[in-house]
PDB file of C-alpha atoms in Angstrom:
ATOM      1  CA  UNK G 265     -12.482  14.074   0.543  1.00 41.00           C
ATOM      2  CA  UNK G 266     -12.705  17.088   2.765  1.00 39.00           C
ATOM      3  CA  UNK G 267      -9.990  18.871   4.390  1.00 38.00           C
ATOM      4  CA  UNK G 268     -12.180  17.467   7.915  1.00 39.00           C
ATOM      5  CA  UNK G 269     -11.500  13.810   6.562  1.00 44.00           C
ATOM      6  CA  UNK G 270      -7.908  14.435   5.347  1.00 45.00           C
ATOM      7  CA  UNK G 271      -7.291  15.457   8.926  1.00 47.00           C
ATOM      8  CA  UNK G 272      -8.484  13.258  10.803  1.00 53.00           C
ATOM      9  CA  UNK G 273      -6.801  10.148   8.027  1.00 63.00           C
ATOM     10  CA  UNK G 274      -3.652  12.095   9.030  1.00 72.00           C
ATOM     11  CA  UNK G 275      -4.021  11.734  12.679  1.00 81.00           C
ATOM     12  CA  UNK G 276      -5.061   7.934  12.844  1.00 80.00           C
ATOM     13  CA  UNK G 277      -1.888   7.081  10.489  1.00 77.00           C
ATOM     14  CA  UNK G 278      -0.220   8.982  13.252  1.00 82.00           C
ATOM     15  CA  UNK G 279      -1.323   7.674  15.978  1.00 87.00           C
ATOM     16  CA  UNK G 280      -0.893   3.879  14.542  1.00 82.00           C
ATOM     17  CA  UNK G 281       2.544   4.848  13.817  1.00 78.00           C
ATOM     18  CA  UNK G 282       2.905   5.922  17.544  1.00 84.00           C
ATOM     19  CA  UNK G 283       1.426   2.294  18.366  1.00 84.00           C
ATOM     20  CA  UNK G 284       3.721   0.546  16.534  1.00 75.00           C
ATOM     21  CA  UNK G 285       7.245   2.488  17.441  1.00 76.00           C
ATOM     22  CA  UNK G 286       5.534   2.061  21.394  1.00 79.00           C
ATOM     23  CA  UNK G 287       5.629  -1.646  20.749  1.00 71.00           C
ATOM     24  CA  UNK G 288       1.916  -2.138  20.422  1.00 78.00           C
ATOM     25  CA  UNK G 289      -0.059  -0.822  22.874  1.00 85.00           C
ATOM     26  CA  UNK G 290       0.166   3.026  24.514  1.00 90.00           C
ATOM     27  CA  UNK G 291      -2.320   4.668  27.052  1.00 92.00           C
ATOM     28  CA  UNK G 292      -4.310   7.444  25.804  1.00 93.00           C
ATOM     29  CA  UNK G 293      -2.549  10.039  27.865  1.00 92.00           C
ATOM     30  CA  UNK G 294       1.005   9.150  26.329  1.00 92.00           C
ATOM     31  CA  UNK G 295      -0.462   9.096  22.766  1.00 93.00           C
ATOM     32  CA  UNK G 296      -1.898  12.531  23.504  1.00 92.00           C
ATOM     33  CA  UNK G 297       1.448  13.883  24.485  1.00 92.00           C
ATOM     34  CA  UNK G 298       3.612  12.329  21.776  1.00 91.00           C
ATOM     35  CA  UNK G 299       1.229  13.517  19.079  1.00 91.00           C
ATOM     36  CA  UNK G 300       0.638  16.814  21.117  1.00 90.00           C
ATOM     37  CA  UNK G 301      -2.706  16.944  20.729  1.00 92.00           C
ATOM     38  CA  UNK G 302      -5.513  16.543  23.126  1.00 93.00           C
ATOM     39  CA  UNK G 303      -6.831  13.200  25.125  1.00 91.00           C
ATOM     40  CA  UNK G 304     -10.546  13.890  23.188  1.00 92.00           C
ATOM     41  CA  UNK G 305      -8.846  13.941  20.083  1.00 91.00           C
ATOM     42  CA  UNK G 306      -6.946  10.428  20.447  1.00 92.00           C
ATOM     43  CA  UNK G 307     -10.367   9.232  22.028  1.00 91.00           C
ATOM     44  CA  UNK G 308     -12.398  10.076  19.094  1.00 89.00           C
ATOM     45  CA  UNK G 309      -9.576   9.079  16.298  1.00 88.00           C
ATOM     46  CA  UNK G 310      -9.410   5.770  18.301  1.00 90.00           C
ATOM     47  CA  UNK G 311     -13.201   5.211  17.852  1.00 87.00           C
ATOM     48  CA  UNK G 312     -12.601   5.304  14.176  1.00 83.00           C
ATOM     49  CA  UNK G 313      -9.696   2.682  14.075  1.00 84.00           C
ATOM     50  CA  UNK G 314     -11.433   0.775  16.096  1.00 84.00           C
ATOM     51  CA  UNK G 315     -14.679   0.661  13.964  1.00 77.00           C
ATOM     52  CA  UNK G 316     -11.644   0.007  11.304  1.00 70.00           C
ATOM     53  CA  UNK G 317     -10.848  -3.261  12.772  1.00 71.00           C
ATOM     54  CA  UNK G 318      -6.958  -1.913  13.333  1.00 77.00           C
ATOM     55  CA  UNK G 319      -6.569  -1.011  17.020  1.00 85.00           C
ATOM     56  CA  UNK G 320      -8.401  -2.671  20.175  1.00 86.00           C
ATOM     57  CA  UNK G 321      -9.205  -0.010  23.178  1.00 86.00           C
ATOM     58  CA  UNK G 322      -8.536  -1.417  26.477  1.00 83.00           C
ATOM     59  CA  UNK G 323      -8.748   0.477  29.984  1.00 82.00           C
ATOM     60  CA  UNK G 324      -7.053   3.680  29.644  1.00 87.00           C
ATOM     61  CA  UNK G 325      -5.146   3.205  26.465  1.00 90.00           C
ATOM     62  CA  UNK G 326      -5.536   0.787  22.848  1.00 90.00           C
ATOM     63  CA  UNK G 327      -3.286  -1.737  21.479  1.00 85.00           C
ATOM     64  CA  UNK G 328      -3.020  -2.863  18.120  1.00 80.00           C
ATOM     65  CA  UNK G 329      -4.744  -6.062  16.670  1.00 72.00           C
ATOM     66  CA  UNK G 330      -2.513  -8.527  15.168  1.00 52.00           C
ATOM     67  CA  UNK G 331      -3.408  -7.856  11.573  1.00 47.00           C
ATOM     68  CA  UNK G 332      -2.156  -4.149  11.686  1.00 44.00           C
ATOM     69  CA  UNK G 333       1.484  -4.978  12.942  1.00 44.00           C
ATOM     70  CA  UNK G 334       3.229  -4.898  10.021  1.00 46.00           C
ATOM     71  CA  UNK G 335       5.404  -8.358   9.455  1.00 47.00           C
ATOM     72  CA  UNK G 336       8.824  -8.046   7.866  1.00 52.00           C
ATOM     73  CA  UNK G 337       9.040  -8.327   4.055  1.00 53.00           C
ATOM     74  CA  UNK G 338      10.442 -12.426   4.187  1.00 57.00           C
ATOM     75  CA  UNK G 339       7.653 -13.140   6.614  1.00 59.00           C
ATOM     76  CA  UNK G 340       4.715 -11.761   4.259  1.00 56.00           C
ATOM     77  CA  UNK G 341       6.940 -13.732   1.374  1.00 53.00           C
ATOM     78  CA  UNK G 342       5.549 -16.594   2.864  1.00 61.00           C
ATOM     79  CA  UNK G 343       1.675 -15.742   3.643  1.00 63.00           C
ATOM     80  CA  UNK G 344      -0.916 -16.130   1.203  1.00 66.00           C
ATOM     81  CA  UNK G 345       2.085 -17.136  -1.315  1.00 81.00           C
ATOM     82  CA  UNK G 346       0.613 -19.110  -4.261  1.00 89.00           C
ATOM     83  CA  UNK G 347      -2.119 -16.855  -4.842  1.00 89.00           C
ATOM     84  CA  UNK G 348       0.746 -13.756  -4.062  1.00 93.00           C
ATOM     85  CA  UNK G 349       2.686 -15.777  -7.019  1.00 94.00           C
ATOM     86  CA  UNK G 350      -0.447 -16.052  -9.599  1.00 96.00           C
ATOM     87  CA  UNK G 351      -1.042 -12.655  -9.092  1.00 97.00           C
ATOM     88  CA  UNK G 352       2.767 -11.750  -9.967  1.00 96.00           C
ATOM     89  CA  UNK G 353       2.646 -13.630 -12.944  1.00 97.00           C
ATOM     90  CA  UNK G 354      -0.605 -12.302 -14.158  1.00 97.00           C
ATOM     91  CA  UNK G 355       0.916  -8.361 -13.717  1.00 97.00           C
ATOM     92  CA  UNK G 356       4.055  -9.839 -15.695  1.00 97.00           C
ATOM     93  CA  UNK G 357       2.364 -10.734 -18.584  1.00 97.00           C
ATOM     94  CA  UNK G 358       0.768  -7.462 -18.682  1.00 97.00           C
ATOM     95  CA  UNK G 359       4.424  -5.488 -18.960  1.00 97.00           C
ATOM     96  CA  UNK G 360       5.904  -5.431 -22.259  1.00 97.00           C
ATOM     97  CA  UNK G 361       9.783  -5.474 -22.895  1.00 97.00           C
ATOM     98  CA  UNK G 362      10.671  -1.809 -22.959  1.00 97.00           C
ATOM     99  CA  UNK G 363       7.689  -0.400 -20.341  1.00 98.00           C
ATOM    100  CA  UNK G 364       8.935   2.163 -18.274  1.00 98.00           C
ATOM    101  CA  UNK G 365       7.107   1.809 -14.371  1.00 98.00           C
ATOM    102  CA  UNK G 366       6.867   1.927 -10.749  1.00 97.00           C
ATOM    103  CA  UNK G 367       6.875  -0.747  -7.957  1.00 96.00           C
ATOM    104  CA  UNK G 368       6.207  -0.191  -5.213  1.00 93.00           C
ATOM    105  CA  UNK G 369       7.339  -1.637  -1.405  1.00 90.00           C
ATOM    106  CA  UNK G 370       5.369  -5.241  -0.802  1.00 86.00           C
ATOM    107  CA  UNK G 371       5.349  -8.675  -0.500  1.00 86.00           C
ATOM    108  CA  UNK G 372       3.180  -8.829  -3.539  1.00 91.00           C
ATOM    109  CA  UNK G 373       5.000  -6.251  -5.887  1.00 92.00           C
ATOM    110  CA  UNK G 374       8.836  -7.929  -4.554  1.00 91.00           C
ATOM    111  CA  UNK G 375       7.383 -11.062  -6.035  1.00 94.00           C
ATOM    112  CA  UNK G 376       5.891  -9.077  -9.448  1.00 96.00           C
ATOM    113  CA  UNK G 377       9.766  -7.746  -9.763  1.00 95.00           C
ATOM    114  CA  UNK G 378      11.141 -11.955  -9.559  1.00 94.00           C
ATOM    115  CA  UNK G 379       8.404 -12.877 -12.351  1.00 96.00           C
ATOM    116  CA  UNK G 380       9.782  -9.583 -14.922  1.00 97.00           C
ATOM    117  CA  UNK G 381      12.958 -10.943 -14.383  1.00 95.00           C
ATOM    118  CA  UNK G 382      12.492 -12.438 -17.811  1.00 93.00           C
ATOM    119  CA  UNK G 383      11.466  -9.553 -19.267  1.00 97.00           C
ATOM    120  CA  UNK G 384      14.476  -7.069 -21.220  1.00 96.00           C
ATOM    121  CA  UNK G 385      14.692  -2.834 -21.135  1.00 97.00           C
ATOM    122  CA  UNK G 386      12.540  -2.061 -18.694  1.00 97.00           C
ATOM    123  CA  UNK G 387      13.154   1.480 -16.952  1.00 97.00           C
ATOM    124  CA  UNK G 388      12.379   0.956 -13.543  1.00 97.00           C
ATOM    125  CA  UNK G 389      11.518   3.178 -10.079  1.00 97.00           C
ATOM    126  CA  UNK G 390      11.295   1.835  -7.140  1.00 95.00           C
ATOM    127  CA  UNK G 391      12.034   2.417  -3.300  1.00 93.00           C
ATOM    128  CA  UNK G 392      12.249  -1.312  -2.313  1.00 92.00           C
ATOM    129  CA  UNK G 393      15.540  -3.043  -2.062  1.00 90.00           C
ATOM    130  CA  UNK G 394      14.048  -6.195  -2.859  1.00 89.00           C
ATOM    131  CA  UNK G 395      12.399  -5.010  -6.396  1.00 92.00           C
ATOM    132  CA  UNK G 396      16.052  -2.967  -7.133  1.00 93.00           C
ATOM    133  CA  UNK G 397      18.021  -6.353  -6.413  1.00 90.00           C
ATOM    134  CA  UNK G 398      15.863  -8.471  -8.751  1.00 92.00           C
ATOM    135  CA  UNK G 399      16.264  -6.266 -11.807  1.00 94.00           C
ATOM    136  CA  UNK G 400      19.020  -3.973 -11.588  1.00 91.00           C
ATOM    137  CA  UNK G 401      21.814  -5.631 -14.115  1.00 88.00           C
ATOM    138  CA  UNK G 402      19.853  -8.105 -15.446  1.00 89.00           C
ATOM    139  CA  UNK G 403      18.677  -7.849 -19.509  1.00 93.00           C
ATOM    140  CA  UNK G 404      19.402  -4.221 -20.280  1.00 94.00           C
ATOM    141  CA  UNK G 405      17.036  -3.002 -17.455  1.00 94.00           C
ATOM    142  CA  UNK G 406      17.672   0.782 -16.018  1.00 95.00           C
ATOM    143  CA  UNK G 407      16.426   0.601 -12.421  1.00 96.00           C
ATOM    144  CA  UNK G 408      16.582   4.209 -10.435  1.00 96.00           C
ATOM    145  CA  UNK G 409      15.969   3.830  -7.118  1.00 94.00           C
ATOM    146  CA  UNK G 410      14.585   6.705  -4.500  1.00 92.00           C
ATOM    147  CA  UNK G 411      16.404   7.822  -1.830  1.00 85.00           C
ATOM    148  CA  UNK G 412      15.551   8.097   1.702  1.00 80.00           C
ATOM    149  CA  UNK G 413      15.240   6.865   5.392  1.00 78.00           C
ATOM    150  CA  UNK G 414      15.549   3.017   4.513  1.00 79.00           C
ATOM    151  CA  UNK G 415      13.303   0.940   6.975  1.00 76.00           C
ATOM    152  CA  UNK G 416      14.211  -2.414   8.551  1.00 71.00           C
ATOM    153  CA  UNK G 417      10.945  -3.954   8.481  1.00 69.00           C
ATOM    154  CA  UNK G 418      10.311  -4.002   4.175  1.00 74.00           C
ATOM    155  CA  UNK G 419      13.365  -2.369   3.235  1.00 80.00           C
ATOM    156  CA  UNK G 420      11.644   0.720   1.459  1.00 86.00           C
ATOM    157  CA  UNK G 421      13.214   4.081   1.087  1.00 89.00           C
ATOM    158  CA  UNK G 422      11.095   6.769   2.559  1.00 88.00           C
ATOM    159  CA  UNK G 423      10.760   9.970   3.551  1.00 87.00           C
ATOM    160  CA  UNK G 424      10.573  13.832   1.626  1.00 90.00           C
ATOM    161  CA  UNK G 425      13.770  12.805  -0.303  1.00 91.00           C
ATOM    162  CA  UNK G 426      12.439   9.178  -1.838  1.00 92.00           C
ATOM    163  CA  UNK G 427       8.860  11.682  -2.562  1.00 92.00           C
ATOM    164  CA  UNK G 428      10.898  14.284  -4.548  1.00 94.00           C
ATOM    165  CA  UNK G 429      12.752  11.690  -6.361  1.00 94.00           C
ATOM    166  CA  UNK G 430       9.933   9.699  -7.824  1.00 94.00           C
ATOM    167  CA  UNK G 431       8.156  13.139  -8.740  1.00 93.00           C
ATOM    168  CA  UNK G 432      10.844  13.188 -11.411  1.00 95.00           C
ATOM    169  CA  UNK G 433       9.801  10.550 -13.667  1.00 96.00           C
ATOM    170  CA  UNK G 434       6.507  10.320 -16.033  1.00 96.00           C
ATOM    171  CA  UNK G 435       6.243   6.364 -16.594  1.00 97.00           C
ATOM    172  CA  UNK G 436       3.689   3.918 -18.368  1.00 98.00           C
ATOM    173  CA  UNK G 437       2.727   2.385 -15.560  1.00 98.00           C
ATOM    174  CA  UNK G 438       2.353   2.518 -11.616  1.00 97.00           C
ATOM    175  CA  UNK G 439       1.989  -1.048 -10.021  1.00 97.00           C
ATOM    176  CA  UNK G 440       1.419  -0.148  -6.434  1.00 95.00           C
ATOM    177  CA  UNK G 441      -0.156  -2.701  -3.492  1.00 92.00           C
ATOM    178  CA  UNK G 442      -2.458  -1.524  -0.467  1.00 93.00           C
ATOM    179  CA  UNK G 443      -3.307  -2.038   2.944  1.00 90.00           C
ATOM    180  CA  UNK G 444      -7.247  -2.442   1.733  1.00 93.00           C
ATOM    181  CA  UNK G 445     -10.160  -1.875  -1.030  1.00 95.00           C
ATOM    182  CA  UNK G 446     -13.589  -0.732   0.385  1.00 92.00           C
ATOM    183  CA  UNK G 447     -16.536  -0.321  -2.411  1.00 94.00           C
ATOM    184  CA  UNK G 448     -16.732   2.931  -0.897  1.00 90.00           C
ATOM    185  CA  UNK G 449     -14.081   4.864  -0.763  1.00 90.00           C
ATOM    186  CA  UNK G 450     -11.458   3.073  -3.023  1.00 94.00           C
ATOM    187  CA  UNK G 451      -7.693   1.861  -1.932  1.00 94.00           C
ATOM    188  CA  UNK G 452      -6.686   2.360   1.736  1.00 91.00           C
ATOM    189  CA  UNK G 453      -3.463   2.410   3.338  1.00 90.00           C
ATOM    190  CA  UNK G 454      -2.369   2.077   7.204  1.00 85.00           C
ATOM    191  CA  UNK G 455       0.981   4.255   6.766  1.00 84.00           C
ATOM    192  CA  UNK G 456       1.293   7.490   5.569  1.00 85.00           C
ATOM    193  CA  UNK G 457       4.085   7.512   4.135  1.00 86.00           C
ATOM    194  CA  UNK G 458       3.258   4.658   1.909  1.00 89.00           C
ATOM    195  CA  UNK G 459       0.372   6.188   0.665  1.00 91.00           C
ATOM    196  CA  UNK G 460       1.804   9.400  -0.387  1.00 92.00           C
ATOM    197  CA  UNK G 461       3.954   8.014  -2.247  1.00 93.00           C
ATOM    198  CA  UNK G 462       1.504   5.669  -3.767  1.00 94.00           C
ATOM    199  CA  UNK G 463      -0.040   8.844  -4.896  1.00 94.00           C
ATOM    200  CA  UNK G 464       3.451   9.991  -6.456  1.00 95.00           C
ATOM    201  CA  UNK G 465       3.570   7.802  -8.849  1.00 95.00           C
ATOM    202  CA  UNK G 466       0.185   7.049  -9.667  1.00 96.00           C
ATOM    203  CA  UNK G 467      -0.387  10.919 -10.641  1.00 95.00           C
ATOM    204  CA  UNK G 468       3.238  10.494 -12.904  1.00 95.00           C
ATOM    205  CA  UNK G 469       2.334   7.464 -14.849  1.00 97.00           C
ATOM    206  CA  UNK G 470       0.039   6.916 -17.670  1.00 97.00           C
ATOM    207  CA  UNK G 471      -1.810   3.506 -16.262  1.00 97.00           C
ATOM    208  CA  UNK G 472      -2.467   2.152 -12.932  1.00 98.00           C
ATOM    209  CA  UNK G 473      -2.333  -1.240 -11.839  1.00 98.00           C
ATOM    210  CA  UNK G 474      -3.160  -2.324  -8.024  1.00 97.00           C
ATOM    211  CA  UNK G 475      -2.220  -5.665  -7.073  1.00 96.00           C
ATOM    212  CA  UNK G 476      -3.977  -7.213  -4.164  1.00 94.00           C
ATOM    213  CA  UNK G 477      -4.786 -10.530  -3.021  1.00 93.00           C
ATOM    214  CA  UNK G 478      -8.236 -11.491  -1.898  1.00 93.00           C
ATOM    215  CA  UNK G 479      -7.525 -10.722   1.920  1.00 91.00           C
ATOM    216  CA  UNK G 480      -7.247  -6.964   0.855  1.00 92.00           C
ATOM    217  CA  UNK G 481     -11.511  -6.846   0.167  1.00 94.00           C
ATOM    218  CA  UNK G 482     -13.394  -4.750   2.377  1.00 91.00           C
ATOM    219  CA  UNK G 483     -10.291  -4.711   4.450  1.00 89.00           C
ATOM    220  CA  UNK G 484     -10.433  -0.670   5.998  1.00 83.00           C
ATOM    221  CA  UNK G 485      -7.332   1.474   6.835  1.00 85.00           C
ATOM    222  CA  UNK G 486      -7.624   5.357   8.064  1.00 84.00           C
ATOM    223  CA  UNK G 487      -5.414   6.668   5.066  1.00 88.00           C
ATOM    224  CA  UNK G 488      -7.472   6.800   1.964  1.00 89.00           C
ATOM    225  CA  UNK G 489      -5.147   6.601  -1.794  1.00 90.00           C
ATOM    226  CA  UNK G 490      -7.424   9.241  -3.692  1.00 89.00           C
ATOM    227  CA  UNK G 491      -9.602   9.057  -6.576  1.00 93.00           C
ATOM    228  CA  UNK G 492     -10.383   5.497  -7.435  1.00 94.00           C
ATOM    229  CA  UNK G 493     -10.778   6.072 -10.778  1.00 95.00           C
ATOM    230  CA  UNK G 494      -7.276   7.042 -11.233  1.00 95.00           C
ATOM    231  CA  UNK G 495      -7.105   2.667 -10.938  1.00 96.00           C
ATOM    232  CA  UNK G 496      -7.059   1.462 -14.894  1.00 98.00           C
ATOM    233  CA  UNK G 497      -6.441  -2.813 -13.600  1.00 98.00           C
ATOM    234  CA  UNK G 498      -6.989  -4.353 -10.274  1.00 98.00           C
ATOM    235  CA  UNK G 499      -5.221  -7.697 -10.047  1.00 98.00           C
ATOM    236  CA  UNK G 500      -6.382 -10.685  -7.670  1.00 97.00           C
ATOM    237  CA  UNK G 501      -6.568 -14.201  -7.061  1.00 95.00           C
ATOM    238  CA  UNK G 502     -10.561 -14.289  -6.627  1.00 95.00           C
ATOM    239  CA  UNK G 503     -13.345 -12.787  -7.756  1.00 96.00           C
ATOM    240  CA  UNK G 504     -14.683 -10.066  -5.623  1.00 95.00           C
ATOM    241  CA  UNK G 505     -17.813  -9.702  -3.857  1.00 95.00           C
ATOM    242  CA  UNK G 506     -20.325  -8.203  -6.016  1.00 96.00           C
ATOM    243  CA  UNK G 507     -20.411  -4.706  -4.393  1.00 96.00           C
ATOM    244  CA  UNK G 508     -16.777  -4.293  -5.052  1.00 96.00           C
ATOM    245  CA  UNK G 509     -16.594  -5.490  -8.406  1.00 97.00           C
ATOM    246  CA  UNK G 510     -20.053  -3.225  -9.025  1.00 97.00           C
ATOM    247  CA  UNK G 511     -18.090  -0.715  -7.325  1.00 97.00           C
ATOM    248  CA  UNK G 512     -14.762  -1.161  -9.458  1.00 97.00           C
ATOM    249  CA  UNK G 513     -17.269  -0.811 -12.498  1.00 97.00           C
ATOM    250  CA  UNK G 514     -18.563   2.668 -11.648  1.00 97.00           C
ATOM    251  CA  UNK G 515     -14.389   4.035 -11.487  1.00 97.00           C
ATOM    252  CA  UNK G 516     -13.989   2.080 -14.112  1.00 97.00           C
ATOM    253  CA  UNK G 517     -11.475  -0.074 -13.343  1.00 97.00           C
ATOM    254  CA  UNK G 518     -10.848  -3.418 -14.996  1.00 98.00           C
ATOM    255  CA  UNK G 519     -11.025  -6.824 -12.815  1.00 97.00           C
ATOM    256  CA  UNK G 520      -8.032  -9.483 -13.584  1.00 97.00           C
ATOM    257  CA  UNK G 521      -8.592 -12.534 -11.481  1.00 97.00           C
ATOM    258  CA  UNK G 522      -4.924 -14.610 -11.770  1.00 95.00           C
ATOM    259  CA  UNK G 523      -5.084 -18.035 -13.220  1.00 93.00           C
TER     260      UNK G 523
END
């Protein structure tokens, strides 16, 4: 990715975060001045998200589209469940007793941590509440949990202190979610701060496993996770269309469609 692209990832993340804390919708001159940047530069960010699918540009300003306001945790508990549930079980049965790993903030990943509940000495880092909750105390499992600004909406830690803390650890596994999987350009995410840390721990653990329901395909986001190939299991509910499973061939990453 070049430093062009990194940029301008940056600056749509920002701007949808400036969306969202506005309550949805902003005019182009008050984007520009939160951000600090010039009106061309939300105007031509905005094109992107739009072509994206995330934001909706109406006279003078853009507004978010439904999909890309963010739902508290206990709501997305209860979308797309069953399928959320096969996929949990399917990750489950691919931890042994003993694994050290990540898990991420989710809907999906909170669910993963309920199905390893029967699973014993498992070293775990997280920065969800939810995950922490269902594992701390429970069978000999260590669970070390990041610090950081804690936010209402998922209850994840965040922030340069939860970043620090997970670069501590070198783990078997990473099981991380995402906003979206394109062919093209591999995982996406819509928040920054999700995705960096995303990166965190896959980069410190020894396997990567991305669980995403079906909804996730050729779903785009502005914030891109990094090399693909860094991806060793992608775990779903359906099959994927044929140009992202040809795609998920070529980083060579291994297809596990959930029972």
């Amino acid at each position: 990715m070049s430093d062009l692209d990194s940029t301008s990832n940056h600056r749509q993340a920002e701007i949808l975060e400036a969306l969202r804390k506005a309550g949805g919708s902003a005019r182009i001159q008050s984007l520009a001045s939160t951000l600090e940047v010039s009106d061309e530069t939300i105007r031509r960010n905005l094109r992107r998200l739009v072509e994206g699918g995330l934001v909706q540009k109406h006279h003078g300003g853009a507004r978010l589209v439904e999909r890309a306001v963010e739902a508290d945790l206990n709501t997305r508990l209860q979308e797309h469940a069953e399928p959320k549930r096969r996929i949990a079980e399917e990750v489950a049965r691919l931890v042994e007793d003993g694994t050290s790993l990540f898990l991420d903030v989710g809907s999906t990943t909170s669910l993963i941590a309920e199905a390893l509940q029967r699973h014993s000495g498992l070293n775990v880092v997280t920065n969800s509440v939810a995950v922490a909750y269902r594992l701390a105390m429970r069978n000999g499992n260590r669970v070390f949990f990041a610090g950081g600004e804690l936010r209402a909406n998922d209850g994840g830690s965040f922030g340069p202190e939860a970043l620090a803390f997970v670069q501590n650890f070198r783990l078997d596994l990473a099981v991380i979610s995402t906003s979206g999987i394109c062919p093209k350009r591999g995982l996406m995410f819509s928040d920054l701060s999700e995705a960096q840390l995303a990166r965190a721990m896959v980069s410190q653990a020894a396997r990567c496993i991305v669980a995403a329901d079906s909804r996730k395909f050729h779903r785009t986001a502005p914030i891109l996770l990094g090399d693909p190939r860094d991806i060793d299991i992608l775990v779903t509910d359906e099959d994927p269309p044929e140009d992202l499973a040809a795609a998920a061939r070529h980083w060579g990453t291994v297809i596990r469609v959930a029972p």
